[in-house]
Structure formats: structure tokens, C-alpha cells
């Protein structure tokens, strides 16, 4: 089970890299679009439309990573004052509600894709993109998010039932500000190091 | 219906359900309880619509811009230059903290990134120069909040997208209040250090030669600011396109500083996408919730409630401000705004207020939320960059600046033109 989660985490990270690469690529395309428009007074167009697809695809691929890294924000004003067992129960409850939302999004995302696919819908733009393509990639991200949420919920439930509270905390606990910071600091320190030997 | 909704929202949030799932659950509950047709059928098209909104593409771009700047070492050099120029004031380096935050705010769209970056560079200086530690930490936490007020600003983009307010106008409106607030923060430091000279630490050696020599280090951030903001107002680019230009510029600068590498890019991408995924999921849920709230008529009920209360618009506005100040103590700022703005803004516009002005007021309220305990993200960030000590120090040190923020809020309420003058003469 843990091995599957590790694999899922690695896959989610690749998804985020790919998403980030798409965003950088879109930045270049937008830059090119501006230059072409300014210099040649030519409406090359399409950059905005394609960037929209990039946003949808890259953010849907990032949902699972955000979940695994516990980056989805939770209000922990009350949470931090509760005993650890209650926190663990809330962690599982949070995952359940998240699963409901993820499954619903995937289901409705499927409907959107299915309809575009059947009707062969095209965007009402100059490129007339067949919408089923970007929607399929978006749907993959949503479905992966739902799948990972399910896996995480199963693992957390198992840990809760067997009384392994530490594991629930580790995979599903709310990140307190402190934890965030330690990671932020760690990465800042790593970045600062090469700066030390600068003249 | 209003009270049931508020109670459900409070319960979901208190249970520490992830914000996105909580907002979606609330929207669905309203759908099942009060709607005569199934609103959830629109969820698919709505999610696709939000996810492909070109305006929102600015979010990953600005997050990426921040990540790139953080990793390219530009901030350390900015700080060194600022300390040459500002540390002669009573309070010394505390002014450099605020000055560097202001300048960093002009390239970064996030308050947390601003506080984290400047904080890391600055905390080492406390002992070296014998400053009052609490006040010094307060300048970083408070100065960092300028990130969302001074353009570019991720939070303003989200506000603009949710309320259909022009983002270029919001950016323009944020500039003067941002500079005034930075000046007020500095005045706060000067007043404190005049009253208690020991707090100000010892003098820093500066020379005109050194000042001129470090001046070029202020150029990279100014260059990015000019490209991002300049391209919008010369009509060269839309706000989203300008963010793309900013990213290309930051990559060029990082390459020039020889900090651009595959591992740096990979880390930047990962950080960017994690934040983007989190924000986009909340936005999808919030859009559905706001659709549900409008469809079942809660928006109208809130408006009626306020009309029947017999309060004048100005009294209502004070009530709204008070509400946000209290909420801000307990909620994370971005989610607080996303959860409330779809309900509050129509009411505010109905009363005749300018959505651009309200947007700037909202930024100030969110800034206050970032530094008011017990939940204030910037307090946690600054505490995190310290090698030792209790969070209490940061909280106490930030209090004078909370007072300054409140003064700024009052000032903006009394003189709306602080925000509205620049957009008016420009447009």
C-alpha cells in the first residue's frame, strides 16, 4: 500500500513538472505572440486560447501532488487545540469530503468530455480546436486526483483503525505553519549556500 | 436560509475540511436543500470554464516568477543596496526591511513570498547591530504584507476575476496606497525609535561611494516591474500577457546570474504547480458556491437584510470592515477572500461603492489578517526564519504595524481618492 502511494507521489511529481514545462512553454508562446503582433501587425492569435488549455491541464495534473504534499489549505484554528485522535478523525473526514468533491468533478468532467467527443465540438475560435483533446487531458488529471484521494483515504482509514495515529498525521494531517516553514527554510538555505562563496 | 448557510460554512471550516472541499460541499448542500432545479449539472461546464479562463493563467505565471526570483539571489543584493540608502534614518536597517519589501512587492504578487525572502536575508542583522528584536521582526512581517497591495498581485487578480473588476485599474489603484502604507510603516519605526532610542541599534557605516556602487543591484527588480506594469499601460499586453513577459525576464536574469539550471527549474515548476493546483481547486469550488448562492437567492437576502437594518451605507461599510478584521484573526487570508467576496461585493456595489476602491480596501483587510494573531501567515513565516525565540515576540512586534494598518484603512475610507485618483487620470 505504501509502495503504491510512493509510486503515486512520484507520478504526481512528474505531472507537476510536465505542467510547469507547459506553463513555461506557454509563456514563450505568449511572448512570441506579442512580438509578432507588434512588429508585423499580424494577428497570430490563439496564444490566449492555448494558454487556457494549459491552465486547465496543468492545474488538474497538479491536484494530486497538492493533496499528497498536503498543500490544500485547511483552517486549523480549532484543529491545533484538539487531541491527536480527534485530529486524525478529522483528517479522515477531510479526505472523505475531498473524495466526494473529486469524484463529482471527475464525473461531470467526463460528461463534458463525452459530449464534446460525441458531437465533435470545436472551439469557436480561429484555431477551432477539437475540444475533446484538451478536455481528455484535463479529465485524466481529475481522474488521477480522485484515484489518489481514494488511495490516501483507504490508507488513512486503515491506519486509523489499527491505531497508527502517526501515519494518519504524516499522510493526511493538516500542515501547521511551522512545518511549512521548515521546508521553506530548508530550500532557502540550500539556495543560499552557493551564494556564500560569491566574492 | 442565510443563517443556515453561515452555520454550515462555519461548521465545515471549524472541522478543518480542506477549503475547496468545504466550499463545494456547502454549494451542493444549498443545491439539495433550496434549489428547484439541480444546479450541480452545471458543475462540469463551469469547472472547464474556470480552468480555461485566460485571466487566471496569470496565477501560475506570477507564482513561477516569484519562485524564479527567490532562487536567483536577486533579493540579497537588493537588501544590501537598500541598507546603504535607508539605514541613516532612526531605526536603521528596519527601514531597509520595509524598503526592500516594498521593492520586492513590486515584482512579486504574494505577501508570504515577500516576507519569507526578505526575512531570510534580514534576521542575521538583529544581533549584529543590537536592534530591538521584536520591532525588527514586526517590520518584516508587516513590510511583507505589501506584496499583495503593490502590483502585480495574485490576490488582486483573483478578486478581479471573481468580481469582474478591471485588473489594470486595480493595479493602478494599489500603487499610491501601497507607497503611503510603506511610508506610514517607516514613520511608525521612526516614532518608536525616537521614543526609545535604544531600540534603533547602532549606526551602520555607509558612504556615498558604496551607495553608488550598490545602486545597480536595484536595477533587476525595477526592470521586471517596468516590463510587467509598463507593458500593460502602454497597451502592449494584457495583465496575463504581462505576467508571461515577467517570467521570460526573470528567466533571462537568472540565466545572466548563472543560477538557471535544470534542478532549479524543476524545483520552481514543482512549487508553482502545487500552489496553482491548490488555488484553482478553491476557485472552481468557490465559483460553484457563488453560482448556488445567487441561484437560491441568498445574495438578495443579504442585500435585503442590510437594507432593512436601516444602516447607512457608510455604517454598513464599517460593519463589513469590522467583520473582516475579526474573521482575519482566524482565517487564512486568500481563502477568506474567496469564500466571502462573491456574497459581499454585490452588496457593496449595490450601495454605490466603487468595486476598484473596495478591492484596494479588501487588500488592506487581508494584509491585516496576515499579521493578526492567532492565525497570521506572515507571523508564522517570520517566526520560521528566526534561529530561536517564541512566536510571541513576532506577534508583539507586529502590533504597532497592525495599528498603522488600521490607520491606513480609516484613511482609505475617508479619502477614497487615494486609490481612485490614479485610475481616473490614467483612464
Coordinates of C-alpha atoms in Angstrom, one line a residue, chain B residues 55 73 76 83 88 95 117 124 149 166 186 193-194 238 248 258 280 291 304 327 330 348 360 371 373 381 389:
Chain B
X55 CA -7.1 35.8 -16.9
X73 CA 19.8 35.5 -5.5
X76 CA 20.2 39.5 -1.1
X83 CA 20.6 49.3 3.6
X88 CA 20.7 56.6 8.2
X95 CA 13.8 50.9 7.1
X117 CA 12.5 36.2 1.2
X124 CA 21.0 37.8 10.8
X149 CA -1.2 45.6 -2.3
X166 CA -10.7 45.5 -14.3
X186 CA 8.6 53.8 8.3
X193 CA 12.8 54.7 17.9
X194 CA 12.6 58.4 18.8
X238 CA -3.0 42.3 -21.2
X248 CA 10.7 35.4 -19.5
X258 CA 24.2 31.9 -13.8
X280 CA -7.5 26.5 -8.9
X291 CA -23.5 30.3 -8.5
X304 CA -32.4 42.9 1.9
X327 CA -12.6 36.9 10.5
X330 CA -8.9 33.2 12.5
X348 CA -21.2 46.8 -1.6
X360 CA -8.0 48.0 -2.5
X371 CA -0.3 39.8 10.8
X373 CA -2.8 36.5 15.8
X381 CA 6.7 32.9 8.2
X389 CA 12.7 32.5 20.2

